[in-house]
Each structure stands twice: as structure tokens, then as C-alpha cells.
Amino acid sequence: MSYRAPVSDIAFTLKHMTGVSELLADGRFGDLSEDLMDAILEEAGKFASEEIAPLNRVGDAEHAHFKDGKVTMPEGWRRVYEAWCAAGWAGLSAPEEFGGQGLPTIMLAATQEMWNAASMAFGVGPTLTVGSIEAFAAHASPEVQERYLTKLVSGEWMATMNLTEPQAGSDLNALRTRAERAGDGSYRLFGQKIFITYGEHDLTDNIVHLVLARLPDAPAGTRGISLFAVPKYLVNEDGSLGAANDLVCANVEEKLGIHGSPTCTMHYGDKDGAVGWLVGEENRGLACMFTMMNNARLIVGLQGVGIAERAFQQALAYAEERRQGRSPDWQGEGMAPIALHPDVRRNLATMKALAHASRAICYACAEAIDRGRIEEGEAGKTWQERANLLTPLAKAFSTDIGFEVASIGVQIHGGMGYVEETGAAQHLRDSRIAMIYEGTNGIQAIDLVMRKLPQSGGEAVRGYLSELRDVAERAGASNRVDFGRIGERLNAALDDAEAATEWLLSAVGEGRISEALAGATPYLRLLSLAAGGAGLARGALAAASSADGSGAAAAHIHTARFFAENILTASGGLKETVTGGAASILAADPDLLSA
Amino acid sequence: MSYRAPVSDIAFTLKHMTGVSELLADGRFGDLSEDLMDAILEEAGKFASEEIAPLNRVGDAEHAHFKDGKVTMPEGWRRVYEAWCAAGWAGLSAPEEFGGQGLPTIMLAATQEMWNAASMAFGVGPTLTVGSIEAFAAHASPEVQERYLTKLVSGEWMATMNLTEPQAGSDLNALRTRAERAGDGSYRLFGQKIFITYGEHDLTDNIVHLVLARLPDAPAGTRGISLFAVPKYLVNEDGSLGAANDLVCANVEEKLGIHGSPTCTMHYGDKDGAVGWLVGEENRGLACMFTMMNNARLIVGLQGVGIAERAFQQALAYAEERRQGRSPDWQGEGMAPIALHPDVRRNLATMKALAHASRAICYACAEAIDRGRIEEGEAGKTWQERANLLTPLAKAFSTDIGFEVASIGVQIHGGMGYVEETGAAQHLRDSRIAMIYEGTNGIQAIDLVMRKLPQSGGEAVRGYLSELRDVAERAGASNRVDFGRIGERLNAALDDAEAATEWLLSAVGEGRISEALAGATPYLRLLSLAAGGAGLARGALAAASSADGSGAAAAHIHTARFFAENILTASGGLKETVTGGAASILAADPDLLSA
């Protein structure tokens, strides 16, 4: 049940499956060098493995405890949270002018993977605060920044995001919470929000709620939404805490997993209105929320990567320990470790390959976000479009496989996997939410097809696919026996991805929107397989050229080969579904389905 | 959250996707006619929907409660169990000479699907008793039959299967529980068993444990295992209950799901030995156990079908109710029901198609079991081999898709799916065990490749594939627009299944066992897709020729088409993995995986 942060795999991914090394060498991240990066990863890995990981089971067993409007967090959580803040992790990626360390998204991604792998229920709270820091830094007034932002950067307070209402899940048009101008520059808010992660807890003495609401004279729809900062306790001029605000946690959900993370129903303004301050401009709240949510999607993807990694580690340890039956490869006494049985080898290798492929996608996305910020002109636009393109892949594919891998982990444990004390089932339960929150994976697929593919008239995705093609050609040209059919399979997957892409671009372009939407989910999977396979192949090429003959190099090559020969094989079927499945999907009326 | 037993779909599957109608018309099942079959299905559906289904949520919330060696079942469970027995359901398939109704396996299958869909935690107890009835009827002495069997047939007592020990999951060679001859014809048992479903409860006044154990002079390995009947309370000559036997429930597991079903650790012989009676011959216990387990695999498969059906019903009802966003197909006021969104249509149609395809496989397996019993000579052998072939498909594919469908159901509910009160998450948790118990799905795949494919030198599976080919040809020849590409896709899937089959037969024949085992799981999926797709196509052909133009006929055709065009598309990739993936699977050593 322990977790060993995969520091060297993460470093390898950053250095050899992305162009980060080049950026570091060119000084594009200021003081951040490869050595410093390695040192930070090492320290983060230590904290994740030694301090956070032991919280995971406790949180699941104890739950965040709700009573009389207050939430008490599980045993030990506040102590570890405070140590985490004291070590400076809360402000890792925050701007230096507000007390942060100003490190790039790649470092945020790597550390977030580790916090969330160690304990997803613990990691998700700080994840939301990271997003709020970006929103405050980009959009809030200097006064609001001074009052709140520095406390969030230090971790002294945490923040929440209040979007969902009972009648409005993913549809912001239906938002009803209202805000009234108080006349003194502040506002009064009235409404109910549901599914508010860390809406109430005792890790920090104050909580800053970021709440979407409508002003009385706001236009209808999403152009009439504003964002407000609503603190749990009002803050005095000197920064000390004042009176309790007019808000209350009315309920905490009983969920399938992440039991340590309190998912709250929040009531604002049951008395005379919750006091809030505008963040950004009136009726421009959506832009602020997107600032907050954009990296959140990547980080949720990393929850998928992290939980896949952790489930893999646990399953491998169990499979080496557990003995059953005989195996041709076992010359020892008695029964063979189940890790030697071919079917279990396949399961373990699948877990690892999916975890590594999704990591490659997420870190490529993080690189693109960073490059979109630091590159100028056309290059900057290209990288921004790349980040836009990869974000739904990073979020949806990684969380899909996080759950799949956790399920394989349960299966490897056999009957023990179904018993809660083993811990394998917790990963399954915890991982399931990541496919849903921050925009369900179906919505990610729609975003990919409707907004990301058409970027620059399709040239953004075409340029990306052509880069992947270069990797496939290089892998094919390497002619190494240990590469197996990496090049061949990757080229075939890219053929499929290109055909599906062009089909979808035509469908969207010609207004056959329903047909395009029908294939969105299998297309996201197809493009992710190609992207992940190419990332792994890039790593295999680097490992091969390093020629150090180490076990790690052989392992990276094997992972890429296994993925190509056993997982990329799905590409043809996915393409066929995208290009030929729409008619029977669109015919699936509720009446027909229930006939 | 309610469940409406799909009586007409089940009847359609039996009548039009199997050859059952022919058997009924020929009087091969005695008094059982189509009319009687329909009447029984109707009654069972009513009991499942109205009486059992309401137990499901209660069982999940309350759990089977363990204290001081006793298990108290959830509120209302004993009342419903007694009503179920009073209605005669316990002895449905039991021999008439022991008070049963002697109905064939097809009827057992249909009713078990409904009990387990209504509440899997409730259904699993009687499922085990069904298996024990078969073992007692086939192997026990007349005295033991008289003392125990009639009570099991009436449902007055229930039975358990005691196989697993802490060190021995699926490997019976490692079994340690010992039995000593008492000299009076009885035995004394000593040992511990784990994961004993319904090992202790208060639904019945006595429980008959069927326990695998070794005699002191038994040969090593599985040829030294005997089966014993060990009652919770000893039974007096007059049939009344006597003293408590020397056995105790030492613990009940805290599991991921089926909380209403007590999973017990049983201690036998902590004092002077648990009194038991031999079932079958000494050292021939394995044969008895296989009698008990064979149908159990099919019934566990039906748990997968049932939970998929129930999850689908719930998701469809939610998707028709829940409104979000706009859809081109929605002309009503306000937001559209999410069931109209293309991505949700795809999800709903996938749930239904997988449920129906797995049902087709399970009922074809039930038909084969029945025919294997009633046909003579070569035909009988062919049908027995067919049943052998289909059993691992019925078990593994159906339970795999049970979990997959439950997970799609959670996704359709969005955030509400992650909240326990909705009930969608319970299906996910409950369904997960069926992939593990009665032989993990990996073991089913190994059984398929190593024991079932080589039947009659490969002719059993070849004959089966050639029957499926006939269906594909007929579907292709129908030239109906509403069939879409059913024939084309099914033929392609059969090409893939045939190629993979021949590759595996060669590998097994040439002793390349590890290579064959490496592809076992994807092969099981491939063959199941072909089998399920052909079953649905057979239904579509029947629906088309019925020409009644009803909504139900159109729905059956649509399901077959959707499956062909959106799910059968995976066949090519699976074939490639089977025939080309072994090298990288077998290279996946624990050292390499952890490097």
C-alpha cells in the first residue's frame, strides 16, 4: 500500500518525451536548470511518499466528518498540510511578486502528479487553490490581491470554486445564484451551490470561496455571469479575521470515493447576503473561471496518471509476493509468483504502459502551456493551440485510464482486491471522480472536436500529427530488434488518426455537427493513443541513443514496444467507429432504446 | 432506481437467438411449452421487480451485520426470502424426485438473471444453493440426500461452497483443510476457509456447508481432495435440528460492494472437529465441485447481464429526465434531455447493446447445457462441447461488460453518479466482484484457450464459428437498409476470430503455451464479440421476418446494427494483439517492469 514517487520516470518523461531540456538549457525558465529540476522533483517525491501517502488510507476510512455545519478533517491531515505549506509547496507556481516561486507549469504538473498519487483526496484541495491563485493574479484588483492572494500563495488559507448548482451541472446558462451591489464596492450573494470540493474544512483558518453569480441587470446566458471572492470569515483592514460571513456548509455528500475530500453543499446569503468582492469585471466572470479551470483540467488528468502509477506499484508488489500455480518461467520452489503468469504479465504491462503514455501526454501539455506563455508571435500562438489541443486529451484520456488501470489492479489482487483493507479498491473508487469533474470526459471530447480541431482551420492538429509522424518514422528507421513493431504500429495508428481527423474536420466544416459529436469520444481515445504511443516512442529513441545499456533504458524501450503492439492495435477499430458509427448512434432515440 | 424485469427481451432472446423454440415445440422439455415459459418469466419478473428490487438499496446501506459470530441480514430480507421460497422459486431447476420442478437450465438462467439484477447481493445466496443441489443430487448418498437435499430444494435451508483458503485462491493443489474418518461413517473437519459467500446469516435456520478437504492418506494435489457436507446445526434422525456443529464464522469482510451478502471467514474444528458427511467418493471431491461450479459460472455471467440491464434502465430514465444544454433534436422548451445529445446516445446504446449481446451468449450457453443433457450420441457430445466452449465466454465477457456498463451508467449521471444516494455507484461496486469470483476472468480465458479450444481437435470451436458465419451471411444477404453493415462487420469479426483461433490452436498444439496464454484474455473478448454480434444479428433477422413493424422489432434490429458498427469494430485490433502481442507480453519481467 506504500507509494514510491516515480521521480526518475517523471524526470525521464520531462527530459526525453518533451522539449523541456532545450528550454532549460536556453535559460527560458530563468534560474531553473536540469539540476534544480531534479532536486525539486526529488524533494517533492520524498514529501509525497513519506508524508502524504500515509494519509490516504486514513482519509478513506475516517472520511471528512460533517457535523453542525463544520467539517473535521481526518487524523493527521492538518499537520501534514501545514508541513507542506512550510516547505513552500503551496506557492510553487505562483507569481514571485505575490510570494510564490514562479516555477513553470511543467514543475506544477510533476509535483501535482505526486501529491495526488500519494493521496488524491488530499491533493485535490491544493489543486483548486492553485487555480484560484491564477484567477486572482490575472483578474483581481490590487486590494483584493493584497487581502487574499498572499495568504493563498503561502497556503495559510485555501480557496474553492463554486460553479455547479442543482439544476445546472455543466450548463452555465442555467446558473441562478444572484449578486447585488451593496453600494460600498462590495456585493451581497444569495444562492446554493453543490459539489463544492473542500467547501468547508479545518485545514486552514479561513477559506476563500470563488463564486459565480448573476447581477440583477446582467444579460441572460453566460455573458451575464460574474465572479466573486466570498471569504468564510470577513477580513479586517489589518488582515486579521473578522466576523463569520453569511454562508454555511449545509451538507457533505456521501460519495463513492475520495472520502477524505469534503464535497459540500454551500448556502450563500440565508440571512442578509454573503459579502463578496468582484474578481475581474462585472459580467466577465466566465473568462476568470476559464483562467482558473484551464490548468485544472491538466491537473485532473495528472490525478489519473498518479493513481494509475500508484495502482501499478501496488499490483506489481502484490504479484511478486503472491504465489499461485506453476509457470514455465519459475524454477524456484513451490508455487510461482503470479507476476510470472503470462496473463498477469499482460495486465501489469498494460497498467504501466497506460500510466506512462498518459504521463507523456500530460507533460507535453504542460510544456505547451509554458511555451505558449514564453514564446513570441506565431510560435507562441502555435504552442497555445497545442496546449488547447492537448488539454482535453490530458484530462479525459488520463482519467479514463486511471480508472481502467485501477480496475486491472483490483483484478490482479483477485478476491483480496474486492476487500477494502487491501487498498486496491480504494484506488478504483477514488479514480472514478476524475472522469466526471472539471467537465465530464464526454464534454472534453466535444470540446476537442468542436473547438480544438478547427483551430487555424485544422492546421493546429495537422501540425501536431505531422510531428508525431516524424517520431514514428524515426522509430521505424531505427531497425532495432528490441523496438519490435513500434514504427509500423505507430504509423498505422497515425494513418487512422489522420483519417478520423479529416473526417471530423469535414463534418464540422459542413455543419454535420451531430455526426461529428457522435464520434467525439472514440476520436479522443484514438488521438490519445497516437499521442501517447508517440511520446513513449520518443522516450524509447532517447533511451536507445543513450546507449548506457541500463535496465531503465531497456524498460523505456519495452514500454513503448508493449504499448505499440498491444494497445495501439485498437486504432483501426476506433477510426472505423468515428467514420462509420454515427448513423446507428444518432438513431438511438430514447423511444427506440426502451422499446 | 427501480428495476423493471425485461421479460419480453428475455423471451425474445430465448425464442429468437437460440433454438429453444424448436425444443419446446418438439416436447423435449416435457410439459414446458412456450406459453408456460412466458407465464413463468412473467411471474418471476413480477417477483424480482416488486419484491426483491426494493431490497437492493437497503442491503447496500445496512450491510449484513456481524456480531459475536452471528450475522443479521438487512431489514426485510428474511421476509422476502421466505416469500420467494413459498412461491416455489428455490427448487425451480431441482429434480422433481427431490421436490423440485425439474425445469431446464434456460429457465434457471432467465430467473437468475432477474433475481440478480433486482439485487445481486440477495441473488448470490440462492445461486450457490442451486449449485449445491446439483452436487447433492449427482453425488451424495441417499441418506445425505434425504437429510439435506429436500430442505435445500424447498429453500428452508441454504448451502455454501467452501473452497478458498488464505494461501490458496484459485490453486486447489495448495488446499490444507483436513478431514479425519470418525469411524461411524462421518468425518471430522479442521481448517479455515475464506471468502465464503453466505457462510453465516439468519435467512434460514440451518446452513449446509460444502467443504473441500484432504484425508490424512490422500494423494498430493487435486487428486486428494474430498467434498463434505458440514451443517451449521447437526440434524437429528427425525430431521429436527440438534446441537451446534464445531464451526464458527470468525469474520465478515468489509468489501467494495454486495454489502448485503456476508462474505465470511469460516473456522472448522476449533474444538474437536466439525462433523461432516462425505459427498461423492473419497478423493473425488473435485468432480463434485465441478458439478457445483459449472452452472455457477453461467449464473455469475448472468449477474453481469442483469446488472448491465439494471444500470442501463437507470441511466436511460435519468437521461430522459435530466436536462442540460441544447440539442438539434430538441424542439421543446428550455434545455434538452441529455438522452438526446449524441455522446449520451452513444453511451446509452453501448450499454444496451452490451447487455443484450451478453444475454445472447449466456442463453445460448444455457441452451447448450440443456441440449448436452437431452440429446443423444454425437449430437449430445457436440452440445456438451458447445456448453464447455461458451461457459468461459458467458462468465467472463458478461461480467466484464457488467462492470463496463455500470461505469458508463455512473458517467451518464455526471456528478450525481458519484454520490451514493443515486444508486448508480452501487451497481459499479456490486458488479466488480463478478469478474473475480467463480474463477477470475483471466482464469476463464486460460480455460478457454487451453481446454476448450482443443476440444475434438479444434472442431468444436470451428463448428461453432461456422454456425456464426451462416448468421453473418444471412444478415448480409438480407439487403435491408436498417441492417446497415451488420453482415459486413460480422463477417470481418468472424475472419478475425477464425484467424486468432487457428493461431492459438497452432500455438497450443506446438507447445508454445506461454504465447497462447499471453493472448488468452483478448481472444476471449474477440470470440465473445463475434458470438454476441451473431446472437444479436440472429435476433435482428427474426425481428425483420416477423414483419410486424412494431417498435420492438425495430429496436432489436437497431441494437444489432449499433453493436456491429460501433462495438464489433474492435475485432481487428484484438486479433492483432492475440497473434502479434505475445513477445512484448512475455518480456514483461517484474525486474523490467520495476526498472
PDB file of N, CA and C in Angstrom, chain A residues 311-378:
ATOM      1  N   ALA A 311      -1.573   2.514  -8.439  1.00  0.00           N
ATOM      2  CA  ALA A 311      -2.235   1.206  -8.558  1.00  0.00           C
ATOM      3  C   ALA A 311      -1.276   0.190  -9.177  1.00  0.00           C
ATOM      4  N   PHE A 312      -0.486   0.639 -10.148  1.00  0.00           N
ATOM      5  CA  PHE A 312       0.501  -0.249 -10.769  1.00  0.00           C
ATOM      6  C   PHE A 312       1.546  -0.702  -9.752  1.00  0.00           C
ATOM      7  N   GLN A 313       2.078   0.232  -9.002  1.00  0.00           N
ATOM      8  CA  GLN A 313       3.092  -0.136  -7.997  1.00  0.00           C
ATOM      9  C   GLN A 313       2.543  -1.180  -7.029  1.00  0.00           C
ATOM     10  N   GLN A 314       1.311  -0.946  -6.588  1.00  0.00           N
ATOM     11  CA  GLN A 314       0.727  -1.864  -5.606  1.00  0.00           C
ATOM     12  C   GLN A 314       0.478  -3.242  -6.219  1.00  0.00           C
ATOM     13  N   ALA A 315      -0.026  -3.261  -7.445  1.00  0.00           N
ATOM     14  CA  ALA A 315      -0.317  -4.544  -8.100  1.00  0.00           C
ATOM     15  C   ALA A 315       0.970  -5.325  -8.379  1.00  0.00           C
ATOM     16  N   LEU A 316       2.011  -4.612  -8.783  1.00  0.00           N
ATOM     17  CA  LEU A 316       3.287  -5.283  -9.070  1.00  0.00           C
ATOM     18  C   LEU A 316       3.857  -5.897  -7.785  1.00  0.00           C
ATOM     19  N   ALA A 317       3.818  -5.129  -6.711  1.00  0.00           N
ATOM     20  CA  ALA A 317       4.336  -5.651  -5.440  1.00  0.00           C
ATOM     21  C   ALA A 317       3.543  -6.892  -5.012  1.00  0.00           C
ATOM     22  N   TYR A 318       2.228  -6.826  -5.168  1.00  0.00           N
ATOM     23  CA  TYR A 318       1.391  -7.967  -4.790  1.00  0.00           C
ATOM     24  C   TYR A 318       1.691  -9.171  -5.673  1.00  0.00           C
ATOM     25  N   ALA A 319       1.835  -8.927  -6.964  1.00  0.00           N
ATOM     26  CA  ALA A 319       2.039 -10.032  -7.917  1.00  0.00           C
ATOM     27  C   ALA A 319       3.403 -10.683  -7.743  1.00  0.00           C
ATOM     28  N   GLU A 320       4.360  -9.954  -7.200  1.00  0.00           N
ATOM     29  CA  GLU A 320       5.669 -10.562  -6.935  1.00  0.00           C
ATOM     30  C   GLU A 320       5.629 -11.387  -5.654  1.00  0.00           C
ATOM     31  N   GLU A 321       4.728 -11.004  -4.759  1.00  0.00           N
ATOM     32  CA  GLU A 321       4.622 -11.653  -3.447  1.00  0.00           C
ATOM     33  C   GLU A 321       3.711 -12.887  -3.501  1.00  0.00           C
ATOM     34  N   ARG A 322       2.584 -12.714  -4.142  1.00  0.00           N
ATOM     35  CA  ARG A 322       1.534 -13.722  -4.165  1.00  0.00           C
ATOM     36  C   ARG A 322       1.928 -14.903  -5.048  1.00  0.00           C
ATOM     37  N   ARG A 323       1.764 -16.119  -4.526  1.00  0.00           N
ATOM     38  CA  ARG A 323       2.133 -17.298  -5.303  1.00  0.00           C
ATOM     39  C   ARG A 323       0.926 -18.178  -5.574  1.00  0.00           C
ATOM     40  N   GLN A 324       0.824 -18.585  -6.834  1.00  0.00           N
ATOM     41  CA  GLN A 324      -0.277 -19.457  -7.248  1.00  0.00           C
ATOM     42  C   GLN A 324       0.179 -20.258  -8.452  1.00  0.00           C
ATOM     43  N   GLY A 325      -0.051 -21.546  -8.421  1.00  0.00           N
ATOM     44  CA  GLY A 325       0.159 -22.384  -9.596  1.00  0.00           C
ATOM     45  C   GLY A 325       1.620 -22.466 -10.043  1.00  0.00           C
ATOM     46  N   ARG A 326       1.768 -22.981 -11.252  1.00  0.00           N
ATOM     47  CA  ARG A 326       3.103 -23.156 -11.811  1.00  0.00           C
ATOM     48  C   ARG A 326       3.257 -22.261 -13.021  1.00  0.00           C
ATOM     49  N   SER A 327       4.491 -22.003 -13.381  1.00  0.00           N
ATOM     50  CA  SER A 327       4.764 -21.206 -14.568  1.00  0.00           C
ATOM     51  C   SER A 327       6.043 -21.730 -15.188  1.00  0.00           C
ATOM     52  N   PRO A 328       6.098 -21.781 -16.529  1.00  0.00           N
ATOM     53  CA  PRO A 328       7.303 -22.266 -17.201  1.00  0.00           C
ATOM     54  C   PRO A 328       8.542 -21.470 -16.792  1.00  0.00           C
ATOM     55  N   ASP A 329       8.326 -20.212 -16.370  1.00  0.00           N
ATOM     56  CA  ASP A 329       9.463 -19.350 -16.057  1.00  0.00           C
ATOM     57  C   ASP A 329       9.890 -19.434 -14.602  1.00  0.00           C
ATOM     58  N   TRP A 330       9.297 -20.340 -13.861  1.00  0.00           N
ATOM     59  CA  TRP A 330       9.582 -20.391 -12.435  1.00  0.00           C
ATOM     60  C   TRP A 330      10.365 -21.653 -12.112  1.00  0.00           C
ATOM     61  N   GLN A 331      11.626 -21.454 -11.713  1.00  0.00           N
ATOM     62  CA  GLN A 331      12.456 -22.603 -11.335  1.00  0.00           C
ATOM     63  C   GLN A 331      12.582 -22.718  -9.815  1.00  0.00           C
ATOM     64  N   GLY A 332      11.989 -21.769  -9.084  1.00  0.00           N
ATOM     65  CA  GLY A 332      12.096 -21.800  -7.626  1.00  0.00           C
ATOM     66  C   GLY A 332      11.244 -22.896  -7.014  1.00  0.00           C
ATOM     67  N   GLU A 333      11.267 -22.957  -5.699  1.00  0.00           N
ATOM     68  CA  GLU A 333      10.476 -23.980  -5.007  1.00  0.00           C
ATOM     69  C   GLU A 333       9.019 -23.565  -4.917  1.00  0.00           C
ATOM     70  N   GLY A 334       8.145 -24.558  -4.884  1.00  0.00           N
ATOM     71  CA  GLY A 334       6.731 -24.302  -4.643  1.00  0.00           C
ATOM     72  C   GLY A 334       6.073 -23.556  -5.784  1.00  0.00           C
ATOM     73  N   MET A 335       5.035 -22.804  -5.435  1.00  0.00           N
ATOM     74  CA  MET A 335       4.245 -22.139  -6.461  1.00  0.00           C
ATOM     75  C   MET A 335       4.973 -20.904  -6.980  1.00  0.00           C
ATOM     76  N   ALA A 336       4.592 -20.500  -8.182  1.00  0.00           N
ATOM     77  CA  ALA A 336       5.240 -19.359  -8.834  1.00  0.00           C
ATOM     78  C   ALA A 336       4.588 -18.050  -8.398  1.00  0.00           C
ATOM     79  N   PRO A 337       5.383 -16.985  -8.306  1.00  0.00           N
ATOM     80  CA  PRO A 337       4.768 -15.658  -8.122  1.00  0.00           C
ATOM     81  C   PRO A 337       3.834 -15.391  -9.298  1.00  0.00           C
ATOM     82  N   ILE A 338       2.662 -14.847  -9.023  1.00  0.00           N
ATOM     83  CA  ILE A 338       1.706 -14.672 -10.126  1.00  0.00           C
ATOM     84  C   ILE A 338       2.218 -13.690 -11.182  1.00  0.00           C
ATOM     85  N   ALA A 339       3.179 -12.842 -10.813  1.00  0.00           N
ATOM     86  CA  ALA A 339       3.741 -11.890 -11.788  1.00  0.00           C
ATOM     87  C   ALA A 339       4.365 -12.608 -12.983  1.00  0.00           C
ATOM     88  N   LEU A 340       4.667 -13.883 -12.836  1.00  0.00           N
ATOM     89  CA  LEU A 340       5.288 -14.616 -13.940  1.00  0.00           C
ATOM     90  C   LEU A 340       4.267 -15.207 -14.911  1.00  0.00           C
ATOM     91  N   HIS A 341       3.007 -15.315 -14.498  1.00  0.00           N
ATOM     92  CA  HIS A 341       1.998 -15.885 -15.397  1.00  0.00           C
ATOM     93  C   HIS A 341       1.741 -14.935 -16.567  1.00  0.00           C
ATOM     94  N   PRO A 342       1.671 -15.462 -17.783  1.00  0.00           N
ATOM     95  CA  PRO A 342       1.517 -14.581 -18.950  1.00  0.00           C
ATOM     96  C   PRO A 342       0.340 -13.613 -18.850  1.00  0.00           C
ATOM     97  N   ASP A 343      -0.802 -14.090 -18.349  1.00  0.00           N
ATOM     98  CA  ASP A 343      -1.962 -13.197 -18.287  1.00  0.00           C
ATOM     99  C   ASP A 343      -1.719 -12.057 -17.299  1.00  0.00           C
ATOM    100  N   VAL A 344      -0.997 -12.338 -16.229  1.00  0.00           N
ATOM    101  CA  VAL A 344      -0.691 -11.287 -15.253  1.00  0.00           C
ATOM    102  C   VAL A 344       0.395 -10.353 -15.797  1.00  0.00           C
ATOM    103  N   ARG A 345       1.357 -10.896 -16.517  1.00  0.00           N
ATOM    104  CA  ARG A 345       2.346 -10.040 -17.192  1.00  0.00           C
ATOM    105  C   ARG A 345       1.636  -9.033 -18.094  1.00  0.00           C
ATOM    106  N   ARG A 346       0.677  -9.540 -18.864  1.00  0.00           N
ATOM    107  CA  ARG A 346      -0.067  -8.650 -19.758  1.00  0.00           C
ATOM    108  C   ARG A 346      -0.768  -7.559 -18.971  1.00  0.00           C
ATOM    109  N   ASN A 347      -1.401  -7.952 -17.863  1.00  0.00           N
ATOM    110  CA  ASN A 347      -2.101  -6.962 -17.040  1.00  0.00           C
ATOM    111  C   ASN A 347      -1.139  -5.930 -16.463  1.00  0.00           C
ATOM    112  N   LEU A 348      -0.038  -6.381 -15.919  1.00  0.00           N
ATOM    113  CA  LEU A 348       0.928  -5.450 -15.315  1.00  0.00           C
ATOM    114  C   LEU A 348       1.526  -4.519 -16.368  1.00  0.00           C
ATOM    115  N   ALA A 349       1.893  -5.096 -17.513  1.00  0.00           N
ATOM    116  CA  ALA A 349       2.494  -4.268 -18.564  1.00  0.00           C
ATOM    117  C   ALA A 349       1.483  -3.260 -19.111  1.00  0.00           C
ATOM    118  N   THR A 350       0.206  -3.669 -19.160  1.00  0.00           N
ATOM    119  CA  THR A 350      -0.843  -2.735 -19.606  1.00  0.00           C
ATOM    120  C   THR A 350      -0.969  -1.574 -18.627  1.00  0.00           C
ATOM    121  N   MET A 351      -0.971  -1.882 -17.341  1.00  0.00           N
ATOM    122  CA  MET A 351      -1.066  -0.832 -16.321  1.00  0.00           C
ATOM    123  C   MET A 351       0.068   0.176 -16.490  1.00  0.00           C
ATOM    124  N   LYS A 352       1.289  -0.357 -16.608  1.00  0.00           N
ATOM    125  CA  LYS A 352       2.450   0.536 -16.701  1.00  0.00           C
ATOM    126  C   LYS A 352       2.427   1.348 -17.991  1.00  0.00           C
ATOM    127  N   ALA A 353       2.129   0.686 -19.100  1.00  0.00           N
ATOM    128  CA  ALA A 353       2.168   1.372 -20.396  1.00  0.00           C
ATOM    129  C   ALA A 353       1.119   2.480 -20.461  1.00  0.00           C
ATOM    130  N   LEU A 354      -0.072   2.218 -19.906  1.00  0.00           N
ATOM    131  CA  LEU A 354      -1.105   3.256 -19.920  1.00  0.00           C
ATOM    132  C   LEU A 354      -0.705   4.421 -19.021  1.00  0.00           C
ATOM    133  N   ALA A 355      -0.141   4.121 -17.866  1.00  0.00           N
ATOM    134  CA  ALA A 355       0.296   5.192 -16.959  1.00  0.00           C
ATOM    135  C   ALA A 355       1.371   6.042 -17.632  1.00  0.00           C
ATOM    136  N   HIS A 356       2.343   5.386 -18.264  1.00  0.00           N
ATOM    137  CA  HIS A 356       3.442   6.137 -18.874  1.00  0.00           C
ATOM    138  C   HIS A 356       2.972   6.928 -20.092  1.00  0.00           C
ATOM    139  N   ALA A 357       2.072   6.350 -20.879  1.00  0.00           N
ATOM    140  CA  ALA A 357       1.577   7.059 -22.063  1.00  0.00           C
ATOM    141  C   ALA A 357       0.786   8.299 -21.659  1.00  0.00           C
ATOM    142  N   SER A 358      -0.039   8.165 -20.629  1.00  0.00           N
ATOM    143  CA  SER A 358      -0.830   9.326 -20.203  1.00  0.00           C
ATOM    144  C   SER A 358       0.085  10.375 -19.573  1.00  0.00           C
ATOM    145  N   ARG A 359       1.127   9.933 -18.905  1.00  0.00           N
ATOM    146  CA  ARG A 359       2.096  10.904 -18.358  1.00  0.00           C
ATOM    147  C   ARG A 359       2.762  11.680 -19.491  1.00  0.00           C
ATOM    148  N   ALA A 360       3.109  10.963 -20.552  1.00  0.00           N
ATOM    149  CA  ALA A 360       3.742  11.641 -21.690  1.00  0.00           C
ATOM    150  C   ALA A 360       2.825  12.720 -22.257  1.00  0.00           C
ATOM    151  N   ILE A 361       1.535  12.419 -22.361  1.00  0.00           N
ATOM    152  CA  ILE A 361       0.577  13.399 -22.883  1.00  0.00           C
ATOM    153  C   ILE A 361       0.464  14.600 -21.950  1.00  0.00           C
ATOM    154  N   CYS A 362       0.344  14.337 -20.661  1.00  0.00           N
ATOM    155  CA  CYS A 362       0.156  15.432 -19.696  1.00  0.00           C
ATOM    156  C   CYS A 362       1.368  16.357 -19.667  1.00  0.00           C
ATOM    157  N   TYR A 363       2.562  15.788 -19.708  1.00  0.00           N
ATOM    158  CA  TYR A 363       3.740  16.657 -19.620  1.00  0.00           C
ATOM    159  C   TYR A 363       3.979  17.389 -20.935  1.00  0.00           C
ATOM    160  N   ALA A 364       3.580  16.775 -22.044  1.00  0.00           N
ATOM    161  CA  ALA A 364       3.627  17.503 -23.314  1.00  0.00           C
ATOM    162  C   ALA A 364       2.648  18.674 -23.272  1.00  0.00           C
ATOM    163  N   CYS A 365       1.522  18.476 -22.625  1.00  0.00           N
ATOM    164  CA  CYS A 365       0.529  19.553 -22.468  1.00  0.00           C
ATOM    165  C   CYS A 365       1.105  20.664 -21.586  1.00  0.00           C
ATOM    166  N   ALA A 366       1.752  20.281 -20.500  1.00  0.00           N
ATOM    167  CA  ALA A 366       2.358  21.272 -19.595  1.00  0.00           C
ATOM    168  C   ALA A 366       3.433  22.070 -20.332  1.00  0.00           C
ATOM    169  N   GLU A 367       4.241  21.374 -21.105  1.00  0.00           N
ATOM    170  CA  GLU A 367       5.269  22.059 -21.900  1.00  0.00           C
ATOM    171  C   GLU A 367       4.617  23.074 -22.845  1.00  0.00           C
ATOM    172  N   ALA A 368       3.538  22.653 -23.492  1.00  0.00           N
ATOM    173  CA  ALA A 368       2.869  23.545 -24.442  1.00  0.00           C
ATOM    174  C   ALA A 368       2.301  24.774 -23.738  1.00  0.00           C
ATOM    175  N   ILE A 369       1.757  24.569 -22.531  1.00  0.00           N
ATOM    176  CA  ILE A 369       1.249  25.722 -21.776  1.00  0.00           C
ATOM    177  C   ILE A 369       2.394  26.694 -21.480  1.00  0.00           C
ATOM    178  N   ASP A 370       3.506  26.148 -21.014  1.00  0.00           N
ATOM    179  CA  ASP A 370       4.651  27.018 -20.720  1.00  0.00           C
ATOM    180  C   ASP A 370       5.156  27.727 -21.972  1.00  0.00           C
ATOM    181  N   ARG A 371       5.291  27.002 -23.054  1.00  0.00           N
ATOM    182  CA  ARG A 371       5.807  27.599 -24.292  1.00  0.00           C
ATOM    183  C   ARG A 371       4.842  28.621 -24.866  1.00  0.00           C
ATOM    184  N   GLY A 372       3.556  28.360 -24.687  1.00  0.00           N
ATOM    185  CA  GLY A 372       2.568  29.332 -25.142  1.00  0.00           C
ATOM    186  C   GLY A 372       2.732  30.657 -24.421  1.00  0.00           C
ATOM    187  N   ARG A 373       3.260  30.608 -23.197  1.00  0.00           N
ATOM    188  CA  ARG A 373       3.461  31.847 -22.441  1.00  0.00           C
ATOM    189  C   ARG A 373       4.778  32.521 -22.782  1.00  0.00           C
ATOM    190  N   ILE A 374       5.811  31.702 -23.029  1.00  0.00           N
ATOM    191  CA  ILE A 374       7.132  32.326 -23.178  1.00  0.00           C
ATOM    192  C   ILE A 374       7.551  32.549 -24.625  1.00  0.00           C
ATOM    193  N   GLU A 375       6.949  31.832 -25.557  1.00  0.00           N
ATOM    194  CA  GLU A 375       7.328  32.079 -26.958  1.00  0.00           C
ATOM    195  C   GLU A 375       6.543  33.278 -27.489  1.00  0.00           C
ATOM    196  N   GLU A 376       7.132  33.957 -28.446  1.00  0.00           N
ATOM    197  CA  GLU A 376       6.507  35.162 -29.013  1.00  0.00           C
ATOM    198  C   GLU A 376       5.840  34.850 -30.353  1.00  0.00           C
ATOM    199  N   GLY A 377       4.944  35.727 -30.754  1.00  0.00           N
ATOM    200  CA  GLY A 377       4.396  35.738 -32.116  1.00  0.00           C
ATOM    201  C   GLY A 377       3.759  34.428 -32.551  1.00  0.00           C
ATOM    202  N   GLU A 378       4.073  34.032 -33.767  1.00  0.00           N
ATOM    203  CA  GLU A 378       3.455  32.858 -34.375  1.00  0.00           C
ATOM    204  C   GLU A 378       3.743  31.599 -33.561  1.00  0.00           C
TER     205      GLU A 378
END
